[in-house]
Coordinates of C-alpha atoms in Angstrom, one line a residue:
Chain A
M1 CA 13.8 -19.7 54.9
S2 CA 13.2 -20.8 51.4
P3 CA 13.6 -24.5 50.6
A4 CA 16.5 -25.5 48.4
R5 CA 15.7 -25.4 44.8
D6 CA 16.0 -29.0 44.2
Q7 CA 13.3 -29.7 46.9
V8 CA 10.8 -27.5 45.1
P9 CA 8.4 -29.5 43.1
E10 CA 9.1 -29.0 39.5
F11 CA 6.7 -26.8 37.5
D12 CA 6.1 -28.7 34.2
E13 CA 7.5 -26.0 31.8
G14 CA 8.5 -27.6 28.6
T15 CA 11.4 -25.3 27.9
P16 CA 12.8 -22.0 29.4
G17 CA 13.0 -19.0 27.2
E18 CA 16.2 -19.8 25.5
T19 CA 16.8 -20.2 21.7
A20 CA 20.2 -21.7 21.8
E21 CA 20.8 -25.0 20.1
V22 CA 19.7 -28.0 22.0
S23 CA 21.6 -31.2 21.7
G24 CA 19.9 -34.4 22.2
R25 CA 17.7 -37.0 20.3
V26 CA 15.0 -35.4 18.0
V27 CA 11.9 -37.0 18.9
L28 CA 9.6 -34.9 16.8
A29 CA 10.6 -33.1 13.6
K30 CA 8.6 -30.4 12.0
S31 CA 6.5 -32.4 9.9
E32 CA 5.6 -34.7 12.8
I33 CA 4.6 -31.6 14.8
T34 CA 2.4 -30.3 12.1
R35 CA 0.9 -33.8 11.6
A36 CA 0.3 -34.1 15.5
L37 CA -1.5 -30.7 15.5
R38 CA -3.7 -31.5 12.6
R39 CA -4.6 -34.7 14.1
I40 CA -5.5 -32.9 17.6
A41 CA -7.6 -30.4 15.6
H42 CA -9.5 -33.4 14.1
E43 CA -9.9 -35.0 17.5
I44 CA -11.1 -31.7 19.1
L45 CA -13.9 -31.3 16.3
E46 CA -14.9 -34.8 16.6
A47 CA -15.3 -34.8 20.5
N48 CA -17.0 -31.4 20.5
K49 CA -19.1 -32.4 17.4
G50 CA -18.0 -29.3 15.5
A51 CA -16.3 -26.0 16.3
Q52 CA -19.3 -24.2 18.1
D53 CA -18.6 -22.5 21.5
L54 CA -14.8 -23.5 21.3
V55 CA -12.2 -21.3 22.6
L56 CA -8.4 -22.1 22.6
L57 CA -6.4 -20.7 25.3
G58 CA -2.5 -21.2 25.0
I59 CA -0.4 -21.2 28.1
P60 CA 2.7 -18.9 27.8
T61 CA 5.3 -19.3 26.5
R62 CA 5.1 -22.0 23.8
G63 CA 1.4 -22.8 24.3
A64 CA 0.4 -19.6 22.7
P65 CA 1.8 -20.3 19.4
L66 CA 0.6 -23.7 19.5
A67 CA -3.0 -22.6 20.2
R68 CA -2.7 -20.3 17.2
R69 CA -1.5 -23.2 15.0
L70 CA -4.4 -25.4 16.3
A71 CA -6.8 -22.6 15.4
A72 CA -5.3 -22.4 11.9
S73 CA -5.8 -26.2 11.7
L74 CA -9.5 -25.9 12.8
H75 CA -10.0 -23.3 10.3
D76 CA -8.5 -25.5 7.4
V77 CA -10.7 -28.4 8.3
E78 CA -13.9 -26.6 9.4
G79 CA -13.7 -23.3 7.9
V80 CA -14.5 -21.6 11.1
E81 CA -12.6 -18.9 13.0
V82 CA -12.2 -20.4 16.5
P83 CA -11.3 -17.6 19.1
V84 CA -7.8 -17.7 20.5
G85 CA -6.1 -16.3 23.4
T86 CA -3.5 -16.8 26.0
L87 CA -3.8 -17.5 29.7
D88 CA -1.2 -16.1 32.0
I89 CA -0.9 -18.3 35.0
T90 CA 2.1 -16.8 36.8
M91 CA 0.0 -15.3 39.7
Y92 CA -1.6 -18.8 40.4
R93 CA 1.8 -20.7 40.6
D94 CA 2.4 -22.6 43.6
D95 CA 6.0 -21.9 43.8
L96 CA 5.8 -18.0 43.9
R97 CA 7.5 -17.9 47.3
S98 CA 10.2 -20.3 46.7
Q99 CA 11.4 -18.9 43.4
P100 CA 12.7 -15.4 42.3
V101 CA 10.0 -12.8 41.5
R102 CA 8.7 -13.7 38.1
Q103 CA 7.5 -11.1 35.5
M104 CA 3.8 -11.6 34.4
E105 CA 3.1 -12.6 30.9
R106 CA 0.3 -11.1 28.6
M107 CA -3.1 -12.4 29.2
E108 CA -5.6 -12.4 26.2
V109 CA -9.0 -13.4 26.6
P110 CA -11.0 -13.3 23.4
E111 CA -13.9 -11.2 23.1
G112 CA -17.0 -13.0 24.4
G113 CA -15.0 -14.5 27.5
V114 CA -15.1 -17.9 28.6
D115 CA -18.8 -18.2 30.1
G116 CA -20.5 -21.1 28.8
K117 CA -17.6 -21.9 26.4
V118 CA -15.7 -25.2 25.9
V119 CA -12.2 -24.1 26.7
V120 CA -9.3 -26.1 25.2
L121 CA -6.0 -25.4 27.2
V122 CA -3.0 -25.7 25.0
D123 CA 0.6 -26.3 26.3
D124 CA 3.8 -27.8 24.8
V125 CA 4.7 -30.3 27.6
L126 CA 2.7 -31.9 30.2
Y127 CA 4.9 -32.8 33.1
S128 CA 3.9 -32.6 36.8
G129 CA 0.6 -31.2 36.1
R130 CA 1.1 -28.0 38.3
T131 CA 0.9 -25.6 35.4
V132 CA -2.4 -27.0 34.4
R133 CA -3.6 -26.9 38.0
A134 CA -2.8 -23.2 38.2
A135 CA -4.3 -22.7 34.7
L136 CA -7.6 -24.2 35.9
D137 CA -7.6 -21.8 38.9
T138 CA -6.9 -18.8 36.6
L139 CA -9.8 -19.9 34.3
A140 CA -12.1 -20.2 37.3
D141 CA -11.4 -16.5 38.2
L142 CA -12.1 -15.4 34.6
G143 CA -15.7 -16.9 34.3
R144 CA -17.8 -20.2 34.2
T145 CA -16.9 -22.4 31.4
R146 CA -19.1 -25.2 30.2
A147 CA -16.0 -27.5 30.0
V148 CA -12.3 -27.5 29.9
R149 CA -10.1 -29.7 27.9
L150 CA -6.4 -30.1 27.9
A151 CA -4.4 -30.4 24.7
V152 CA -0.5 -30.8 24.8
L153 CA 2.2 -31.5 22.2
V154 CA 4.2 -33.9 24.4
D155 CA 3.1 -35.7 27.6
R156 CA 6.3 -36.9 29.4
G157 CA 4.6 -38.3 32.4
H158 CA 5.6 -37.9 36.0
R159 CA 2.4 -36.3 37.2
E160 CA 2.3 -34.9 40.7
L161 CA -1.5 -34.1 40.6
P162 CA -4.4 -36.0 39.3
I163 CA -4.6 -34.4 35.9
R164 CA -4.5 -35.9 32.3
A165 CA -4.6 -34.7 28.8
D166 CA -7.4 -35.0 26.6
Y167 CA -5.4 -34.6 23.4
V168 CA -1.7 -35.6 23.2
G169 CA 0.5 -35.1 20.2
K170 CA 3.0 -37.6 21.6
N171 CA 3.2 -39.7 24.7
L172 CA 7.0 -39.6 25.7
P173 CA 8.0 -41.8 28.4
T174 CA 11.0 -40.1 30.1
A175 CA 13.2 -40.3 33.2
K176 CA 13.0 -37.5 35.6
S177 CA 16.7 -36.7 34.9
E178 CA 15.8 -36.2 31.1
R179 CA 14.9 -32.9 29.7
V180 CA 12.3 -32.5 27.0
S181 CA 12.9 -29.3 24.8
V182 CA 10.1 -28.1 22.5
R183 CA 11.2 -25.4 20.2
L184 CA 8.9 -23.7 17.8
A185 CA 9.4 -21.5 14.8
E186 CA 7.6 -18.5 16.5
V187 CA 9.8 -18.5 19.5
D188 CA 13.0 -20.4 18.6
G189 CA 13.1 -20.1 14.9
T190 CA 12.8 -23.9 14.3
D191 CA 10.3 -26.5 14.8
Q192 CA 11.4 -29.7 16.9
V193 CA 11.0 -31.6 20.0
V194 CA 14.4 -32.9 21.6
I195 CA 15.0 -35.2 24.4
S196 CA 18.4 -34.7 26.1
G197 CA 20.2 -35.7 29.2
T198 CA 20.2 -39.5 28.8
E199 CA 23.1 -41.7 28.7
G200 CA 22.4 -43.3 25.3
D201 CA 22.3 -39.8 23.6
R202 CA 25.9 -38.9 24.5
Chain B
M1 CA 13.8 -5.8 47.1
K2 CA 12.5 -5.8 50.7
H3 CA 11.4 -2.3 51.3
L4 CA 10.1 0.6 49.3
L5 CA 11.5 3.5 51.2
S6 CA 12.6 5.9 48.4
I7 CA 12.8 5.9 44.6
E8 CA 16.5 6.7 45.1
D9 CA 16.8 2.8 46.1
L10 CA 15.4 1.7 42.7
S11 CA 17.4 1.1 39.4
R12 CA 15.8 2.1 36.3
D13 CA 15.2 -1.6 35.5
E14 CA 13.5 -2.1 38.7
I15 CA 11.1 0.8 38.1
E16 CA 10.5 -0.5 34.7
E17 CA 9.8 -4.0 35.9
I18 CA 7.3 -2.6 38.5
L19 CA 5.6 -0.6 35.8
D20 CA 5.4 -3.5 33.4
T21 CA 3.8 -5.7 35.9
A22 CA 1.4 -3.1 36.7
V23 CA 0.1 -3.4 33.2
S24 CA -0.9 -7.0 33.8
M25 CA -2.5 -5.9 37.3
H26 CA -4.5 -3.2 35.8
E27 CA -6.3 -5.9 33.6
V28 CA -7.4 -7.6 36.7
Q29 CA -9.3 -4.4 37.7
H30 CA -11.6 -5.0 34.8
R31 CA -12.3 -8.5 35.4
D32 CA -15.6 -9.6 37.1
I33 CA -13.7 -11.2 39.8
K34 CA -11.0 -9.0 40.9
K35 CA -8.9 -11.4 42.8
L36 CA -5.6 -13.1 42.5
P37 CA -4.5 -15.8 44.9
T38 CA -0.9 -14.6 44.8
L39 CA -0.4 -13.3 48.4
R40 CA -2.6 -15.7 50.0
G41 CA -1.7 -16.0 53.6
R42 CA 0.4 -12.7 53.8
T43 CA -0.7 -10.0 56.3
I44 CA -0.3 -6.3 55.5
I45 CA -0.9 -3.3 57.8
N46 CA -1.8 0.0 56.6
F47 CA -0.4 2.2 59.4
F48 CA -1.5 5.9 58.5
F49 CA -0.7 8.7 60.9
E50 CA -1.9 11.3 58.3
D51 CA -5.2 11.6 56.5
S52 CA -5.6 9.9 53.2
T53 CA -8.2 8.8 50.7
R54 CA -6.5 7.6 47.6
T55 CA -3.3 6.2 48.9
R56 CA -4.8 4.3 51.9
S57 CA -7.8 2.8 50.2
S58 CA -5.8 1.9 47.0
F59 CA -3.1 0.1 49.1
E60 CA -5.9 -1.7 50.9
L61 CA -7.7 -2.7 47.6
A62 CA -4.3 -3.8 46.1
G63 CA -3.7 -6.2 49.1
K64 CA -7.2 -7.5 49.2
W65 CA -7.2 -8.1 45.2
L66 CA -4.0 -10.2 45.7
S67 CA -5.6 -12.1 48.6
A68 CA -3.3 -10.7 51.4
D69 CA -5.2 -10.0 54.7
T70 CA -5.1 -6.3 55.4
I71 CA -5.7 -4.1 58.4
N72 CA -6.1 -0.5 58.8
L73 CA -4.7 1.6 61.6
T74 CA -4.4 5.2 62.2
G75 CA -2.3 7.1 64.6
K76 CA -5.5 8.2 66.5
G77 CA -7.0 4.8 67.4
T78 CA -3.7 3.3 68.5
S79 CA -1.7 3.2 71.8
I80 CA 0.2 6.2 70.5
S81 CA -2.6 8.3 71.8
K82 CA -2.1 6.8 75.3
G83 CA 1.6 7.9 75.2
E84 CA 3.2 4.7 73.7
S85 CA 6.2 5.4 71.6
L86 CA 6.3 4.8 67.9
R87 CA 9.0 2.3 68.4
D88 CA 7.1 0.3 71.0
T89 CA 3.8 0.2 68.6
V90 CA 5.5 -1.0 65.6
M91 CA 7.5 -3.6 67.6
T92 CA 4.1 -4.8 69.0
I93 CA 2.6 -5.1 65.6
D94 CA 5.7 -6.7 64.4
A95 CA 5.4 -9.3 67.1
M96 CA 2.0 -10.4 65.9
G97 CA 3.8 -11.7 62.8
V98 CA 2.7 -9.3 60.0
D99 CA 4.5 -9.4 56.6
M100 CA 4.4 -5.9 55.6
M101 CA 3.6 -2.4 57.1
I102 CA 2.7 0.6 54.9
I103 CA 3.5 3.8 56.6
R104 CA 2.4 7.2 56.2
H105 CA 3.9 9.6 58.7
M106 CA 4.1 13.3 59.2
A107 CA 8.0 12.9 60.0
S108 CA 10.4 12.6 57.2
G109 CA 12.2 9.5 57.5
A110 CA 9.9 7.7 59.8
P111 CA 9.4 4.6 57.4
A112 CA 13.2 4.3 57.2
Q113 CA 13.5 4.4 60.8
I114 CA 10.8 1.8 61.4
A115 CA 12.6 -0.4 58.9
Q116 CA 15.2 -0.6 61.4
W117 CA 13.1 -1.7 64.3
T118 CA 11.2 -4.6 62.5
K119 CA 11.6 -7.6 60.4
C120 CA 8.8 -7.0 58.0
S121 CA 8.8 -5.2 54.6
I122 CA 8.1 -1.4 54.9
V123 CA 6.5 0.6 52.2
N124 CA 6.8 4.4 52.4
A125 CA 3.3 5.7 51.8
G126 CA 4.4 9.4 52.3
D127 CA 6.5 10.6 54.9
G128 CA 6.6 14.4 55.8
T129 CA 8.2 16.5 53.1
H130 CA 10.6 13.5 52.0
E131 CA 9.0 11.1 49.4
H132 CA 6.1 9.4 48.3
P133 CA 7.6 6.6 45.9
S134 CA 4.3 4.8 45.1
Q135 CA 2.8 8.1 43.9
A136 CA 5.7 8.7 41.7
L137 CA 5.5 5.2 40.2
L138 CA 1.7 5.5 39.5
D139 CA 2.3 8.9 37.8
A140 CA 5.0 7.6 35.6
Y141 CA 2.7 4.6 34.7
T142 CA 0.1 6.9 33.9
M143 CA 2.1 9.3 31.7
R144 CA 3.7 6.2 30.0
N145 CA 0.3 4.9 29.1
R146 CA -0.6 8.0 27.3
L147 CA 2.7 9.3 26.1
G148 CA 4.7 6.1 25.6
D149 CA 8.3 5.7 26.6
L150 CA 9.1 8.7 28.8
E151 CA 12.8 8.9 27.4
G152 CA 13.2 12.4 26.4
K153 CA 9.8 13.6 27.3
H154 CA 9.4 17.1 28.9
V155 CA 7.5 17.3 32.1
A156 CA 6.8 20.3 34.1
M157 CA 6.1 20.1 37.8
V158 CA 4.4 23.2 39.0
G159 CA 3.6 24.7 42.5
D160 CA 4.6 24.1 46.0
L161 CA 7.8 22.2 45.6
T162 CA 9.0 23.0 49.1
H163 CA 6.6 21.0 50.9
S164 CA 5.9 18.3 48.2
R165 CA 7.1 14.8 48.8
V166 CA 5.3 13.9 45.5
F167 CA 7.6 16.2 43.6
R168 CA 10.7 14.8 45.2
S169 CA 9.8 11.1 44.2
N170 CA 8.6 12.2 40.8
L171 CA 11.7 14.1 40.1
L172 CA 14.0 11.0 41.0
C173 CA 11.6 8.7 39.1
L174 CA 11.2 10.9 35.9
R175 CA 15.0 11.5 35.6
K176 CA 15.7 7.8 36.1
L177 CA 13.3 7.1 33.3
G178 CA 15.0 9.6 31.0
A179 CA 12.5 12.5 31.1
E180 CA 13.5 16.1 31.1
V181 CA 12.0 18.1 34.0
T182 CA 11.3 21.7 34.5
L183 CA 10.4 23.0 38.0
V184 CA 8.0 26.0 38.1
A185 CA 7.4 27.7 41.3
P186 CA 7.6 30.9 43.0
P187 CA 11.0 31.5 44.6
T188 CA 9.6 31.1 48.0
L189 CA 8.4 27.7 47.3
L190 CA 11.5 26.3 45.7
P191 CA 13.1 24.0 48.1
S192 CA 16.3 25.3 49.5
G193 CA 19.2 23.1 48.6
M194 CA 18.3 23.2 44.9
G195 CA 22.0 23.2 44.1
P196 CA 22.4 19.6 42.7
W197 CA 19.2 19.6 40.6
A198 CA 19.8 23.1 39.4
Q199 CA 23.1 22.0 37.9
A200 CA 21.8 18.8 36.4
E201 CA 21.3 19.1 32.4
D202 CA 18.0 17.5 32.5
V203 CA 16.5 19.8 35.1
T204 CA 15.5 23.4 34.6
V205 CA 13.9 26.0 37.0
S206 CA 11.5 28.6 35.8
H207 CA 9.2 31.1 37.3
D208 CA 7.2 31.7 34.0
L209 CA 4.4 29.1 33.7
D210 CA 3.2 30.6 30.5
A211 CA 6.6 30.3 28.7
V212 CA 7.1 26.6 29.8
L213 CA 3.5 25.2 28.9
P214 CA 3.8 25.2 25.2
T215 CA 7.0 23.0 25.4
V216 CA 5.8 20.3 27.6
D217 CA 4.5 16.7 27.0
A218 CA 3.0 16.5 30.5
V219 CA 2.3 19.1 33.1
M220 CA 2.0 18.1 36.9
M221 CA 0.3 20.4 39.2
L222 CA 1.1 20.1 42.8
R223 CA -1.3 20.9 45.6
V224 CA -0.7 24.0 47.6
Q225 CA -0.2 22.4 50.9
R226 CA -1.7 25.0 53.3
E227 CA -1.3 22.7 56.3
R228 CA 2.4 22.6 56.0
M229 CA 2.8 26.4 55.5
S230 CA 3.7 28.3 58.3
G231 CA 4.4 31.7 56.9
G232 CA 3.6 34.1 53.9
F233 CA 4.9 32.0 51.1
F234 CA 2.9 34.1 48.7
P235 CA 0.7 37.3 49.2
T236 CA -2.7 35.9 48.4
A237 CA -4.4 32.7 47.1
R238 CA -5.9 34.7 44.2
E239 CA -2.4 36.1 43.2
Y240 CA -1.1 32.5 43.2
A241 CA -3.8 31.3 41.2
V242 CA -3.3 34.1 38.6
T243 CA 0.5 33.5 38.5
Y244 CA 0.9 29.7 38.8
G245 CA -2.6 28.3 38.6
L246 CA -3.6 26.0 35.6
T247 CA -6.3 28.4 34.5
K248 CA -8.8 28.0 31.6
E249 CA -6.7 30.4 29.6
R250 CA -3.4 28.6 30.2
L251 CA -5.0 25.3 28.9
R252 CA -4.8 26.7 25.6
L253 CA -1.2 27.0 25.6
L254 CA -0.6 23.2 26.1
P255 CA 0.2 21.2 23.0
D256 CA -2.5 19.0 21.9
H257 CA -0.9 15.9 22.8
A258 CA 0.1 17.1 26.4
V259 CA -1.5 15.6 29.4
I260 CA -2.4 17.1 32.8
C261 CA -1.6 15.4 36.1
H262 CA -2.4 16.1 39.7
P263 CA -1.6 13.7 42.5
G264 CA -4.8 14.8 44.5
P265 CA -6.5 16.1 46.5
M266 CA -7.1 19.2 44.2
N267 CA -7.7 22.6 45.4
R268 CA -9.9 23.7 42.4
G269 CA -9.6 27.4 41.8
L270 CA -6.0 27.5 43.4
E271 CA -3.4 25.5 41.7
I272 CA -5.9 24.0 39.1
S273 CA -9.2 25.4 37.7
G274 CA -12.2 23.1 37.3
D275 CA -11.8 23.4 33.5
A276 CA -8.4 22.0 33.6
A277 CA -9.2 19.3 36.1
D278 CA -12.1 18.0 33.9
A279 CA -10.4 18.6 30.6
A280 CA -9.9 15.8 28.1
Q281 CA -6.3 15.9 28.7
S282 CA -6.6 15.6 32.5
L283 CA -5.3 12.2 33.8
V284 CA -6.3 12.8 37.3
L285 CA -8.8 9.9 37.6
D286 CA -6.4 7.7 35.4
Q287 CA -3.8 8.2 38.0
V288 CA -6.3 7.0 40.7
S289 CA -7.3 3.9 38.7
A290 CA -3.6 3.3 38.1
G291 CA -2.8 3.6 41.7
V292 CA -4.3 0.3 42.4
A293 CA -2.5 -1.5 39.7
V294 CA 0.9 -0.1 40.5
R295 CA 0.4 -0.8 44.2
M296 CA -0.5 -4.2 43.5
S297 CA 2.6 -4.6 41.5
I298 CA 4.7 -3.1 44.3
L299 CA 3.3 -5.6 47.1
Y300 CA 3.8 -8.4 44.6
H301 CA 7.5 -7.4 44.0
L302 CA 8.0 -6.9 47.8
L303 CA 6.1 -9.9 49.1
S304 CA 6.7 -12.8 46.6
G305 CA 9.8 -14.5 45.4
E306 CA 12.8 -16.1 47.2
G307 CA 13.9 -15.1 50.6
T308 CA 10.9 -12.7 51.3
S309 CA 9.3 -14.5 54.1
A310 CA 9.5 -12.5 57.3

């Protein structure tokens, strides 16, 4: 018997693949998203002492365009092309048996692989930490990285695993009942982060 | 989806979903570590009452690469040889708590019957002259990889249609995906009851291979199944090879983009010549390689997701 949906630990996906207008309070507008990504790019370069051996891997759906934007920022700052890819974590999720069958996403590992590289995982929202846990397992099957870092646009708290981000665009304290929607031009046609589901917003 | 017994049970969307997932599964085959944790803790029995190289080993690899526990059984080594009935044997295995049985049996309909007796998922890995659905899916996957979308493509299936379960599954699968099919066989090897297919707009029947070859996008050569033949379906092997074999000379009739498929095992020199089997257009080994990926996708669709626990 499968457990009821509300008993299943929630996977920290920022937003489902919908593009409809999201109502709520805008917490990050386009310019702020751009600024946050630029700051994260600087922080990555500072911590890594340059761009050598860096690989950016975005977690679908919205982590993938974020990783590409970060790579563009790194290029602007440092003038170096940092390899970018996407990491499909579908097969590594811990809720595969309690959810309907999911279609896999595309996996793109840049040429040169991840062996000996400093991999920066990129995602839109950090929530329970279960996506990141799955991403770490996926990475371990791809090769032996030198280090793994985590960059997220929004950290909304409510971790269910001992995981934290190295680079955060915005820390956003939320209630569990609230919903954080990251919308990106590449997927949704617009750039904004919206928080909805709170009494005060209605 | 709980069982895979026949292509008939699948919608076009379901077929395409399985093929799309197989694309990602195929990528795993090229990794250093060929392992996904997806089916950890699931148990799969490969129960093969007939000989098989490709199907059995690729189902076993598919299960192992998805982290399921797999066991192989053949008819010979089981209590069936002591006189136990098929029903009692499968119910015994079922009682051990397995999640899936992959069945190959010489009797058409055996997997569907077993599905009535057990709680676990059943995959038909070839039953008599009925169907071989996973083969049809991997054939479609291989052709789609090379030719693109199969909608409107022309596929010829040539040879022993009467005894071929591969043909039956492929005909259903290709038509669901929108391909046009021509069946080429001597009249003695055309299955009886051709009525409904012969009347379909997208299926034609021909006895002239030379006339069909220049028009195809793919030609699928079927094995002459001597073990299932009880009478004189054709005068001599030599005559069959000359009339219906894909010979070196016939290879030239194929359009440049066309591909050659054969589900194996091949009778070289009978339905397919060595030159054709090893030609650049031949997808025989691509089919084998795709087999594991497509079967991983099948296992994934049947064993993961809501309400699949046995």
